[in-house]
């Protein structure tokens, strides 16, 4: 921030800010606006910079809140902005730097003011501030045009219609950020908002026709990942006197609003982190997720969610049914590539989940790809580094895998993809392994981590469901993957024995003391037995459907066959143990016949020969294991706080005071 940071305190004394927020009404045609809007200000790129800005200008904002009912200056500023945006597209085509620069500055001020207004008042009070027009003290009219709705429509037009150039990049980012601020009332409510003025504007009236175009533009902004232009690329060269990046306007403008506040100056900006290397893409994605998760109106579904659910590939020439509103087409290949490359962020993983879960066109396209490893590997890496991710990022990654494993074609194809040297997998050197075997390893590791750390039943259930969906299609399991399946069963078996022993001791203790409350070991035992049953079903499914493809699993079963002894006569497992017991007995007999001191290679050879001779008709058939992801009954209770926690923690150019936030934010560790 340099020495300039000490001068931020001058902002409340700035004559233009004082006039804007003061008691004097300013006509929208007053030359004052040209003076106010002629400042040079490198856009803040972090919440720290925005915090300094907000702290410096909060007194000005509060003064405007107090005086605006009499002056209507907020409405005048918005009208100035609206009148300028009508010429914005032409200005971009003509490279009119000054006009675009001042229009951006107007929007920047509006966004800063809106954020404070929304924080300090209800939506109804905010709406009144947009309608004040009569300038005489204590008198105002609310019969004017709806400036709030007009501003929202204008922002949507700006985002969708203005060409993305170096000189328009920042105003595009600002327009998207301002829309996020418009919807940020949710941050100041503990419960999920189901009725909101901003929601109403977005879901009906003049804004509604922009729905599909807005969603499409936000998706393409995410796809393109356009980096901001080089510092200074959108402005004229610096003046020779070093007085800042001011345009060559009248000398009266040289004392403009932000000349004292350059946040270290252009050129000294700290490089953004990789995931935020494109502020436009980041903000676009956050706005898209916010729009997609708005609650439905009482008389109509969320149109932005409808658009996300129904868009098609540009190569799909089939007509849209008349029943599908807000439909559009987009390049699926470009979208797929961007999704594969951006999975390090929560928001990109949430977008992938949303598209896979809600858009059948996208799901069909992705499942037909021959390079699924590009998508699956980043998801597996998220799960592998579970300690470094927040729990919701892990859930999204896991649910994505569950959705993918619902498809038999996916379950077959992942075993045909051979990977070499997976550097991020550190437990063991994997010089060559199939994508399917790697998926099994990572999911089992997630289960084991959960057993020792979080003990989350929901996580267990989804991990096991993904394995169960895959089990009938296991092919050529890597020896390490086969070992880990049996090792997990061994861990569960030990846990079962421990809980059983604790339950027995507790029961004995209760005979001598009736006053001490007993721990609920019965419930613990029931849970662990459910998990063991599931693991036995997964092993059984593989043996009955693809035994001849998995000699390594048979080898691991034989090596640890003593583990299964205690479950043969257990009433909860007797039926499912029949096939496993048959396989163990059959191959153990053949190994005995082959003699002692057999090498690993010789054992595998005997197993491969024995598979042909095993009487398949003796294997009992069980119902196919198939689990589908089912969203919660009220998904907005999870997703809306989750999305806003991402906005709160990730947005570039937006800062909210933590003390003001009411929304029960999801864990953001």
XYZ file of C-alpha atoms in Angstrom:
669
model
C 0.000 0.000 0.000
C 2.988 2.313 0.479
C 2.863 5.831 1.841
C -0.354 6.535 0.009
C -2.316 4.426 2.489
C -1.906 7.140 5.136
C -3.814 9.574 2.897
C -6.978 7.510 2.764
C -8.125 9.573 5.721
C -8.462 12.553 3.387
C -11.391 10.979 1.555
C -14.161 12.088 3.981
C -12.933 15.682 3.500
C -12.990 15.509 -0.290
C -15.136 18.370 -1.604
C -16.917 16.305 -4.260
C -17.840 13.516 -1.871
C -19.021 16.050 0.694
C -21.211 17.743 -1.906
C -22.664 14.405 -3.098
C -23.599 13.395 0.435
C -24.509 16.854 1.691
C -27.775 18.752 1.985
C -27.647 20.403 -1.439
C -29.609 18.844 -4.312
C -27.582 18.293 -7.483
C -29.294 18.230 -10.863
C -28.411 15.338 -13.130
C -27.295 17.943 -15.712
C -24.901 19.700 -13.320
C -21.203 19.856 -14.474
C -20.415 18.539 -10.986
C -20.851 14.964 -12.220
C -18.015 15.278 -14.739
C -15.794 16.499 -11.937
C -16.898 13.781 -9.501
C -16.388 10.995 -12.022
C -12.949 12.078 -13.248
C -10.776 10.122 -10.871
C -8.124 7.531 -11.552
C -8.272 4.537 -9.314
C -6.695 1.117 -9.879
C -9.539 -1.272 -9.072
C -9.097 -2.890 -5.631
C -8.350 -6.579 -5.971
C -8.599 -7.814 -2.397
C -10.892 -7.543 0.575
C -8.058 -5.801 2.462
C -7.984 -2.954 -0.046
C -11.781 -2.738 -0.046
C -11.855 -2.714 3.750
C -9.580 0.323 3.818
C -11.763 2.028 1.242
C -14.985 1.269 3.102
C -13.611 2.425 6.434
C -12.476 5.687 4.857
C -15.793 6.440 3.177
C -18.339 5.088 5.668
C -19.008 8.570 7.136
C -19.731 9.900 3.647
C -22.135 7.020 2.973
C -23.960 7.550 6.255
C -24.302 11.240 5.487
C -25.862 10.371 2.131
C -28.281 7.948 3.816
C -29.387 10.770 6.078
C -29.653 13.515 3.438
C -30.784 11.626 0.348
C -34.516 11.723 1.250
C -34.308 15.522 0.844
C -31.727 15.805 -1.943
C -32.400 12.745 -4.144
C -28.701 12.777 -5.073
C -28.497 8.979 -5.212
C -31.212 8.963 -7.864
C -29.471 11.767 -9.755
C -26.200 9.794 -9.783
C -27.995 6.706 -11.068
C -29.705 8.715 -13.804
C -26.318 10.086 -14.863
C -25.040 6.522 -15.091
C -28.115 5.287 -16.972
C -27.873 8.085 -19.525
C -24.213 7.276 -20.147
C -24.780 3.556 -20.616
C -27.027 4.278 -23.602
C -23.902 5.353 -25.483
C -21.541 2.821 -23.940
C -21.575 0.279 -26.780
C -20.840 2.989 -29.354
C -18.119 4.391 -27.099
C -16.473 0.942 -26.927
C -16.544 0.623 -30.709
C -15.064 4.123 -31.064
C -12.462 3.488 -28.334
C -13.767 6.463 -26.341
C -11.592 5.920 -23.284
C -12.749 8.988 -21.364
C -16.450 8.192 -21.641
C -16.006 4.559 -20.591
C -13.648 5.581 -17.803
C -16.148 8.031 -16.287
C -19.056 5.593 -16.699
C -17.050 2.948 -14.858
C -16.324 5.401 -12.064
C -20.038 6.196 -11.745
C -20.856 2.506 -11.412
C -18.020 2.001 -8.939
C -19.435 4.717 -6.658
C -22.976 3.319 -7.028
C -21.747 -0.168 -6.053
C -19.921 1.165 -2.968
C -22.994 3.153 -1.902
C -25.382 0.260 -2.525
C -23.350 -2.026 -0.341
C -23.607 0.339 2.616
C -27.317 1.038 1.999
C -28.160 -2.689 1.827
C -26.191 -3.316 5.008
C -27.986 -0.568 6.929
C -31.600 -0.781 5.790
C -34.358 -3.056 4.576
C -35.106 -3.573 0.900
C -38.263 -1.487 1.246
C -36.267 1.442 2.644
C -33.675 0.995 -0.098
C -36.398 1.121 -2.723
C -37.610 4.430 -1.277
C -34.122 5.913 -1.622
C -34.346 5.170 -5.343
C -37.656 7.027 -5.668
C -36.948 10.270 -3.812
C -37.315 13.145 -6.249
C -38.877 16.226 -4.681
C -36.061 18.320 -3.346
C -37.873 20.504 -0.830
C -37.204 19.456 2.794
C -39.497 16.734 4.086
C -41.200 16.273 0.745
C -40.683 13.544 -1.821
C -42.579 11.616 -4.449
C -42.652 7.869 -5.017
C -44.611 7.998 -8.264
C -41.555 8.202 -10.524
C -40.119 5.468 -12.692
C -38.611 2.519 -10.816
C -34.922 3.399 -10.904
C -33.967 0.220 -9.040
C -35.503 -1.992 -11.713
C -34.118 0.212 -14.475
C -30.626 -0.017 -12.999
C -30.834 -3.817 -12.781
C -31.953 -4.062 -16.412
C -29.185 -1.682 -17.424
C -26.571 -3.845 -15.660
C -27.857 -6.948 -17.457
C -27.640 -5.115 -20.786
C -24.143 -3.912 -19.976
C -22.935 -7.424 -19.093
C -24.480 -9.059 -22.157
C -24.114 -6.410 -24.873
C -20.880 -4.489 -24.313
C -17.974 -6.110 -26.206
C -15.170 -7.326 -23.953
C -12.131 -5.150 -24.699
C -9.218 -3.874 -22.635
C -11.066 -0.593 -22.076
C -14.339 -2.310 -21.065
C -12.920 -5.108 -18.881
C -13.189 -3.237 -15.590
C -16.691 -1.914 -16.195
C -17.836 -5.465 -17.042
C -16.394 -6.727 -13.746
C -17.993 -3.810 -11.903
C -21.414 -4.481 -13.458
C -21.298 -8.112 -12.336
C -20.101 -7.135 -8.843
C -22.930 -4.611 -8.562
C -25.477 -7.318 -9.410
C -23.978 -9.503 -6.679
C -24.327 -6.573 -4.262
C -27.968 -6.119 -5.318
C -28.639 -9.708 -4.283
C -26.550 -9.542 -1.105
C -29.558 -8.879 1.161
C -29.278 -12.615 1.902
C -26.060 -11.975 3.807
C -27.968 -9.941 6.364
C -30.640 -12.544 7.115
C -30.231 -15.690 9.184
C -32.902 -17.562 7.243
C -33.095 -18.266 3.516
C -34.867 -15.410 1.734
C -37.869 -16.659 -0.197
C -39.334 -13.283 -1.098
C -37.168 -10.364 -2.070
C -37.614 -7.188 -4.113
C -34.434 -7.868 -6.093
C -35.609 -11.445 -6.787
C -38.943 -10.083 -8.015
C -37.236 -7.709 -10.455
C -35.008 -10.463 -11.841
C -37.789 -13.001 -12.322
C -40.410 -10.900 -14.079
C -40.880 -7.670 -15.986
C -38.232 -5.969 -18.157
C -35.335 -8.047 -16.749
C -36.827 -11.442 -17.616
C -36.061 -11.386 -21.389
C -32.338 -11.107 -20.583
C -32.299 -14.395 -18.624
C -30.801 -16.772 -21.194
C -28.449 -14.158 -22.607
C -27.128 -13.325 -19.137
C -26.578 -16.981 -18.188
C -24.855 -17.621 -21.513
C -22.581 -14.575 -21.116
C -21.608 -15.535 -17.556
C -20.793 -19.075 -18.701
C -18.658 -17.781 -21.567
C -16.848 -15.414 -19.187
C -16.026 -18.463 -17.059
C -14.953 -20.443 -20.125
C -12.666 -17.755 -21.528
C -10.910 -16.943 -18.218
C -9.897 -13.560 -19.634
C -7.140 -11.956 -17.608
C -7.403 -8.245 -16.842
C -5.545 -5.937 -19.228
C -2.003 -4.924 -18.251
C -1.918 -2.064 -15.725
C -2.423 1.217 -17.547
C -3.510 -0.424 -20.798
C -6.947 1.141 -20.572
C -5.799 4.694 -19.826
C -3.703 7.406 -21.393
C 0.019 7.669 -20.522
C 0.919 9.281 -17.230
C 1.339 13.011 -17.173
C 4.901 14.172 -17.130
C 4.455 15.782 -13.721
C 3.742 12.388 -12.217
C 0.421 13.581 -10.877
C -1.274 10.226 -11.380
C -3.117 8.568 -14.225
C -5.440 11.462 -14.906
C -6.857 12.051 -18.323
C -6.121 15.340 -20.036
C -9.305 17.054 -18.927
C -9.840 20.584 -17.697
C -7.562 21.623 -14.894
C -10.528 21.749 -12.518
C -10.785 17.974 -12.771
C -7.220 17.483 -11.598
C -8.356 17.652 -7.987
C -10.731 14.752 -8.588
C -12.016 12.388 -5.977
C -9.430 9.610 -5.910
C -6.195 11.346 -6.904
C -5.021 10.953 -3.318
C -5.841 7.265 -3.176
C -4.080 4.988 -5.643
C -3.495 1.899 -3.485
C 0.196 1.933 -4.269
C -0.282 3.080 -7.838
C -0.647 1.241 -11.103
C 2.201 -1.159 -11.665
C 2.740 -2.043 -8.006
C -0.315 -4.268 -7.757
C 0.355 -7.635 -6.158
C -0.230 -10.530 -8.535
C -3.512 -12.314 -7.992
C -3.584 -15.921 -6.865
C -3.956 -18.456 -9.713
C -7.612 -19.185 -9.085
C -8.396 -15.458 -9.275
C -6.173 -14.669 -12.250
C -9.358 -13.701 -14.069
C -11.539 -11.442 -11.885
C -14.164 -11.369 -14.648
C -14.414 -15.177 -14.758
C -14.472 -15.424 -10.963
C -17.186 -12.806 -10.490
C -19.217 -14.219 -13.392
C -19.162 -17.687 -11.847
C -20.204 -16.390 -8.432
C -23.088 -14.382 -9.901
C -24.161 -17.400 -11.961
C -24.270 -19.590 -8.835
C -26.197 -16.951 -6.897
C -28.771 -16.638 -9.702
C -29.075 -20.418 -10.100
C -29.812 -20.804 -6.394
C -32.427 -18.083 -5.982
C -35.594 -19.537 -4.496
C -38.528 -19.975 -6.861
C -41.149 -17.245 -6.999
C -44.585 -18.141 -5.650
C -46.049 -18.219 -9.157
C -43.047 -19.202 -11.306
C -39.844 -21.262 -11.120
C -36.439 -19.603 -11.053
C -35.792 -18.707 -14.749
C -31.998 -18.731 -14.310
C -32.117 -22.287 -13.003
C -34.373 -23.171 -15.939
C -31.801 -21.745 -18.342
C -28.991 -23.741 -16.691
C -31.081 -26.913 -16.810
C -31.946 -26.717 -20.501
C -29.119 -25.224 -22.576
C -27.705 -27.392 -25.362
C -24.510 -27.905 -27.320
C -23.900 -25.645 -30.311
C -23.524 -28.817 -32.380
C -27.034 -29.962 -31.435
C -29.330 -28.929 -34.296
C -32.547 -30.330 -32.826
C -35.177 -27.659 -32.060
C -36.003 -26.659 -28.504
C -39.455 -27.792 -27.372
C -41.866 -24.862 -26.921
C -42.247 -25.883 -23.274
C -38.610 -24.993 -22.491
C -38.188 -21.279 -21.744
C -34.915 -19.350 -21.678
C -33.127 -21.935 -23.845
C -29.802 -21.251 -25.572
C -26.789 -23.072 -26.998
C -23.168 -23.033 -25.936
C -19.981 -24.818 -26.970
C -19.842 -27.914 -24.731
C -16.236 -28.715 -25.633
C -15.025 -25.305 -24.409
C -17.145 -25.581 -21.276
C -15.826 -29.089 -20.546
C -12.211 -27.895 -20.939
C -12.763 -24.953 -18.570
C -14.437 -27.167 -15.967
C -11.533 -29.626 -16.090
C -8.986 -26.843 -15.619
C -10.709 -24.909 -12.817
C -11.596 -27.582 -10.235
C -9.207 -26.189 -7.638
C -11.919 -23.729 -6.569
C -15.100 -24.528 -4.645
C -17.204 -22.517 -7.036
C -16.022 -24.373 -10.151
C -16.738 -27.716 -8.464
C -20.177 -26.453 -7.444
C -20.851 -25.396 -11.060
C -19.805 -28.849 -12.297
C -22.147 -30.470 -9.765
C -24.998 -28.153 -10.789
C -24.572 -28.908 -14.486
C -24.191 -32.671 -14.040
C -27.146 -32.875 -11.682
C -29.553 -30.531 -13.446
C -28.681 -30.487 -17.159
C -29.174 -33.879 -18.840
C -27.587 -32.576 -22.074
C -24.337 -31.808 -20.259
C -24.396 -35.098 -18.361
C -24.893 -37.123 -21.560
C -22.111 -35.210 -23.306
C -19.609 -35.653 -20.472
C -20.302 -39.348 -20.059
C -19.663 -39.828 -23.781
C -16.228 -38.169 -23.645
C -13.228 -40.380 -24.307
C -10.994 -38.236 -22.086
C -12.933 -38.459 -18.825
C -9.650 -38.642 -16.920
C -9.262 -34.881 -17.481
C -12.389 -34.326 -15.401
C -12.116 -37.198 -12.910
C -8.476 -36.662 -11.894
C -9.019 -33.126 -10.509
C -12.035 -34.421 -8.565
C -9.961 -37.271 -7.123
C -7.230 -34.819 -6.175
C -9.778 -32.782 -4.196
C -10.756 -35.922 -2.256
C -7.134 -36.989 -1.825
C -6.283 -33.670 -0.161
C -9.338 -33.860 2.061
C -7.423 -32.372 5.004
C -6.847 -29.148 3.056
C -10.415 -28.732 1.734
C -13.530 -27.541 3.471
C -16.123 -30.240 3.990
C -18.547 -28.837 1.399
C -15.948 -28.906 -1.361
C -15.319 -32.550 -0.480
C -19.076 -33.299 -0.508
C -19.493 -31.730 -3.958
C -16.561 -33.736 -5.334
C -17.934 -36.940 -3.853
C -21.467 -36.345 -5.153
C -20.041 -35.695 -8.626
C -18.384 -39.119 -8.493
C -21.635 -40.670 -7.294
C -23.546 -39.111 -10.217
C -20.915 -40.329 -12.690
C -20.905 -43.863 -11.273
C -24.644 -44.148 -11.881
C -23.685 -44.783 -15.523
C -22.452 -48.304 -16.399
C -20.584 -47.002 -19.435
C -18.534 -44.718 -17.192
C -17.837 -47.590 -14.779
C -16.507 -49.727 -17.639
C -14.508 -47.051 -19.424
C -12.553 -45.833 -16.389
C -10.856 -49.240 -16.136
C -9.675 -48.911 -19.732
C -7.856 -45.608 -19.109
C -4.261 -46.282 -18.034
C -2.475 -43.548 -16.110
C 1.237 -43.212 -15.483
C 3.069 -41.623 -12.543
C 0.362 -40.000 -10.449
C 2.637 -37.572 -8.624
C 0.094 -36.278 -6.084
C -0.626 -39.781 -4.740
C 2.077 -40.096 -2.069
C 1.218 -43.287 -0.123
C 2.735 -45.452 -2.795
C 4.516 -44.959 -6.109
C 1.973 -45.662 -8.851
C 3.934 -45.984 -12.061
C 0.951 -47.390 -13.939
C -2.647 -47.790 -12.827
C -6.093 -47.612 -14.355
C -8.314 -44.626 -13.629
C -10.846 -47.035 -12.106
C -8.336 -48.490 -9.654
C -7.141 -45.006 -8.707
C -10.726 -43.928 -8.074
C -11.199 -46.926 -5.763
C -7.980 -46.083 -3.880
C -8.956 -42.447 -3.334
C -12.523 -43.244 -2.233
C -11.263 -45.891 0.227
C -8.717 -43.411 1.573
C -11.548 -40.900 2.074
C -13.550 -43.515 4.012
C -10.568 -44.316 6.228
C -9.888 -40.631 6.857
C -13.534 -40.142 7.784
C -13.477 -43.119 10.156
C -10.583 -41.679 12.140
C -11.381 -37.939 11.930
C -14.802 -36.568 11.051
C -16.964 -39.709 11.448
C -19.569 -38.307 9.102
C -22.194 -40.912 8.198
C -23.266 -38.944 5.101
C -19.694 -39.068 3.760
C -19.467 -42.819 4.437
C -22.765 -43.475 2.705
C -21.826 -41.621 -0.471
C -18.341 -43.142 -0.659
C -19.740 -46.658 -0.313
C -22.539 -45.900 -2.783
C -19.983 -44.869 -5.429
C -17.974 -48.065 -4.842
C -21.149 -50.142 -4.957
C -22.193 -48.597 -8.285
C -18.789 -49.480 -9.736
C -18.425 -52.947 -8.204
C -20.124 -54.997 -10.948
C -17.831 -53.358 -13.516
C -14.504 -53.735 -11.655
C -11.913 -54.727 -14.257
C -8.246 -55.670 -13.870
C -8.017 -54.162 -10.413
C -4.525 -53.010 -9.538
C -3.027 -55.241 -6.849
C -2.774 -52.261 -4.490
C -6.441 -51.349 -5.057
C -7.446 -54.957 -4.308
C -5.321 -54.929 -1.144
C -6.909 -51.652 0.005
C -10.424 -53.059 -0.421
C -9.569 -55.967 1.867
C -7.590 -53.686 4.232
C -10.659 -51.492 4.634
C -12.704 -54.571 5.463
C -10.024 -55.553 8.004
C -10.240 -52.126 9.624
C -14.026 -52.374 9.821
C -13.762 -55.872 11.282
C -11.427 -54.680 14.059
C -13.733 -51.754 14.797
C -16.694 -54.148 14.968
C -14.903 -56.404 17.427
C -13.905 -53.429 19.580
C -17.435 -52.019 19.750
C -18.823 -55.511 20.444
C -16.368 -55.969 23.310
C -17.244 -52.529 24.742
C -20.940 -53.357 24.538
C -20.391 -56.657 26.338
C -18.338 -55.037 29.131
C -20.886 -52.271 29.481
C -23.689 -54.803 29.818
C -21.776 -56.644 32.542
C -21.173 -53.391 34.373
C -24.840 -52.528 34.286
C -25.661 -55.653 36.295
C -23.772 -54.264 39.287
C -24.836 -50.615 38.961
C -28.239 -49.434 37.838
C -27.479 -45.741 38.392
C -24.830 -45.235 35.698
C -26.218 -44.409 32.201
C -24.927 -46.738 29.514
C -23.330 -45.534 26.274
C -25.426 -46.387 23.209
C -23.163 -49.149 21.906
C -26.111 -50.831 20.198
C -26.447 -47.880 17.824
C -22.690 -47.829 17.142
C -22.786 -51.563 16.477
C -25.719 -51.160 14.103
C -23.904 -48.480 12.089
C -20.662 -50.449 11.800
C -22.580 -53.581 10.783
C -24.374 -51.634 8.053
C -21.001 -50.524 6.671
C -19.571 -54.065 6.890
C -22.641 -55.412 5.102
C -22.122 -52.841 2.348
C -18.463 -53.801 1.942
C -19.381 -57.502 1.710
C -21.989 -56.650 -0.928
C -19.380 -54.710 -2.935
C -16.935 -57.645 -2.824
C -19.728 -60.093 -3.638
C -20.896 -57.966 -6.591
C -17.414 -58.011 -8.070
C -17.050 -61.780 -7.584
C -20.423 -62.632 -9.157
C -20.154 -60.219 -12.104
C -16.481 -59.943 -12.987
C -14.509 -62.610 -11.120
C -12.541 -63.596 -14.244
C -11.361 -59.979 -14.643
C -10.011 -59.605 -11.108
C -7.422 -62.200 -10.056
C -5.765 -59.633 -7.765
C -8.940 -59.322 -5.675
C -9.182 -63.128 -5.344
C -5.500 -63.175 -4.309
C -6.154 -60.509 -1.630
C -9.209 -62.453 -0.392
C -7.193 -65.655 -0.037
C -4.309 -63.863 1.670
C -6.672 -62.443 4.322
C -9.263 -65.239 4.373
C -9.148 -65.515 8.160
C -10.865 -62.103 8.356
C -14.090 -63.560 7.013
C -14.348 -66.524 9.398
C -16.278 -64.671 12.117
C -18.913 -63.430 9.640
C -19.855 -66.824 8.170
C -22.340 -67.611 10.927
C -23.286 -64.039 11.813
C -27.047 -63.651 11.171
C -26.580 -60.241 9.517
C -24.072 -61.549 6.972
C -24.774 -65.248 6.413
C -26.529 -64.797 3.077
C -23.976 -62.460 1.522
C -21.090 -64.597 2.832
C -22.185 -67.657 0.821
C -20.536 -66.571 -2.422
C -17.421 -65.177 -0.756
C -17.043 -68.385 1.258
C -17.516 -70.470 -1.906
C -14.785 -68.558 -3.763
C -12.358 -68.728 -0.831
C -12.966 -72.467 -0.336
C -12.699 -73.284 -4.055
C -9.410 -71.453 -4.644
C -7.899 -72.499 -1.305
C -8.455 -76.128 -2.358
C -6.701 -75.582 -5.689
C -3.745 -73.911 -3.984
C -3.445 -76.860 -1.576
C -3.336 -79.227 -4.521
C -0.549 -77.160 -6.087
C 1.709 -77.635 -3.059
C 3.487 -75.330 -0.644
C 5.916 -72.417 -1.145
C 4.139 -70.970 -4.150
C 5.356 -67.670 -5.618
C 2.967 -64.748 -6.122
C 3.131 -65.285 -9.875
C 2.289 -68.992 -9.510
C -0.660 -68.221 -7.184
C -2.053 -65.707 -9.698
C -1.635 -68.259 -12.479
C -3.590 -70.877 -10.469
C -6.321 -68.303 -9.786
C -6.623 -67.430 -13.485
C -6.875 -71.126 -14.399
C -9.363 -71.795 -11.576
C -11.702 -69.009 -12.678
C -12.558 -71.053 -15.773
C -13.329 -74.164 -13.711
C -15.375 -72.399 -10.995
C -19.038 -73.502 -11.292
C -20.778 -70.133 -11.817
C -24.220 -71.636 -11.274
C -23.316 -72.207 -7.626
C -22.910 -68.457 -7.071
C -26.090 -67.014 -5.616
C -27.548 -64.036 -7.509
C -28.264 -60.854 -5.568
C -30.046 -57.707 -6.734
C -27.776 -55.322 -8.632
C -26.186 -52.654 -6.455
C -27.344 -49.270 -7.745
C -27.466 -46.028 -5.816
C -28.650 -42.690 -7.173
C -27.888 -39.295 -5.775
C -31.034 -37.732 -4.343
C -30.992 -34.063 -3.441
C -32.323 -33.036 -0.052
C -35.989 -32.027 0.160
C -35.038 -28.376 0.729
C -31.704 -28.048 -1.060
C -31.719 -24.254 -0.777
C -31.183 -24.616 2.980
C -27.749 -26.030 2.138
C -26.846 -24.438 -1.180
C -27.842 -20.807 -0.613
C -25.683 -20.371 2.532
C -22.919 -22.333 0.792
C -22.988 -20.097 -2.296
C -22.994 -16.925 -0.228
C -20.106 -18.177 1.882
C -18.174 -18.556 -1.390
C -19.142 -15.027 -2.435
C -18.210 -13.661 0.967
C -14.815 -15.366 0.979
C -13.858 -15.271 -2.689
C -15.265 -12.219 -4.435
C -12.743 -9.847 -5.955
C -13.614 -6.212 -5.374
C -16.229 -6.846 -2.692
C -15.860 -6.503 1.036
C -18.437 -6.999 3.760
C -17.828 -6.240 7.408
C -17.949 -9.603 9.245
C -19.791 -7.931 12.137
C -22.704 -7.103 9.834
C -23.169 -10.576 8.382
C -26.182 -12.472 9.720
C -26.311 -15.431 7.342
C -25.256 -18.698 8.962
C -22.200 -19.123 6.763
C -21.071 -22.638 6.029
C -17.643 -23.620 7.312
C -15.061 -21.695 5.314
C -11.899 -23.161 6.730
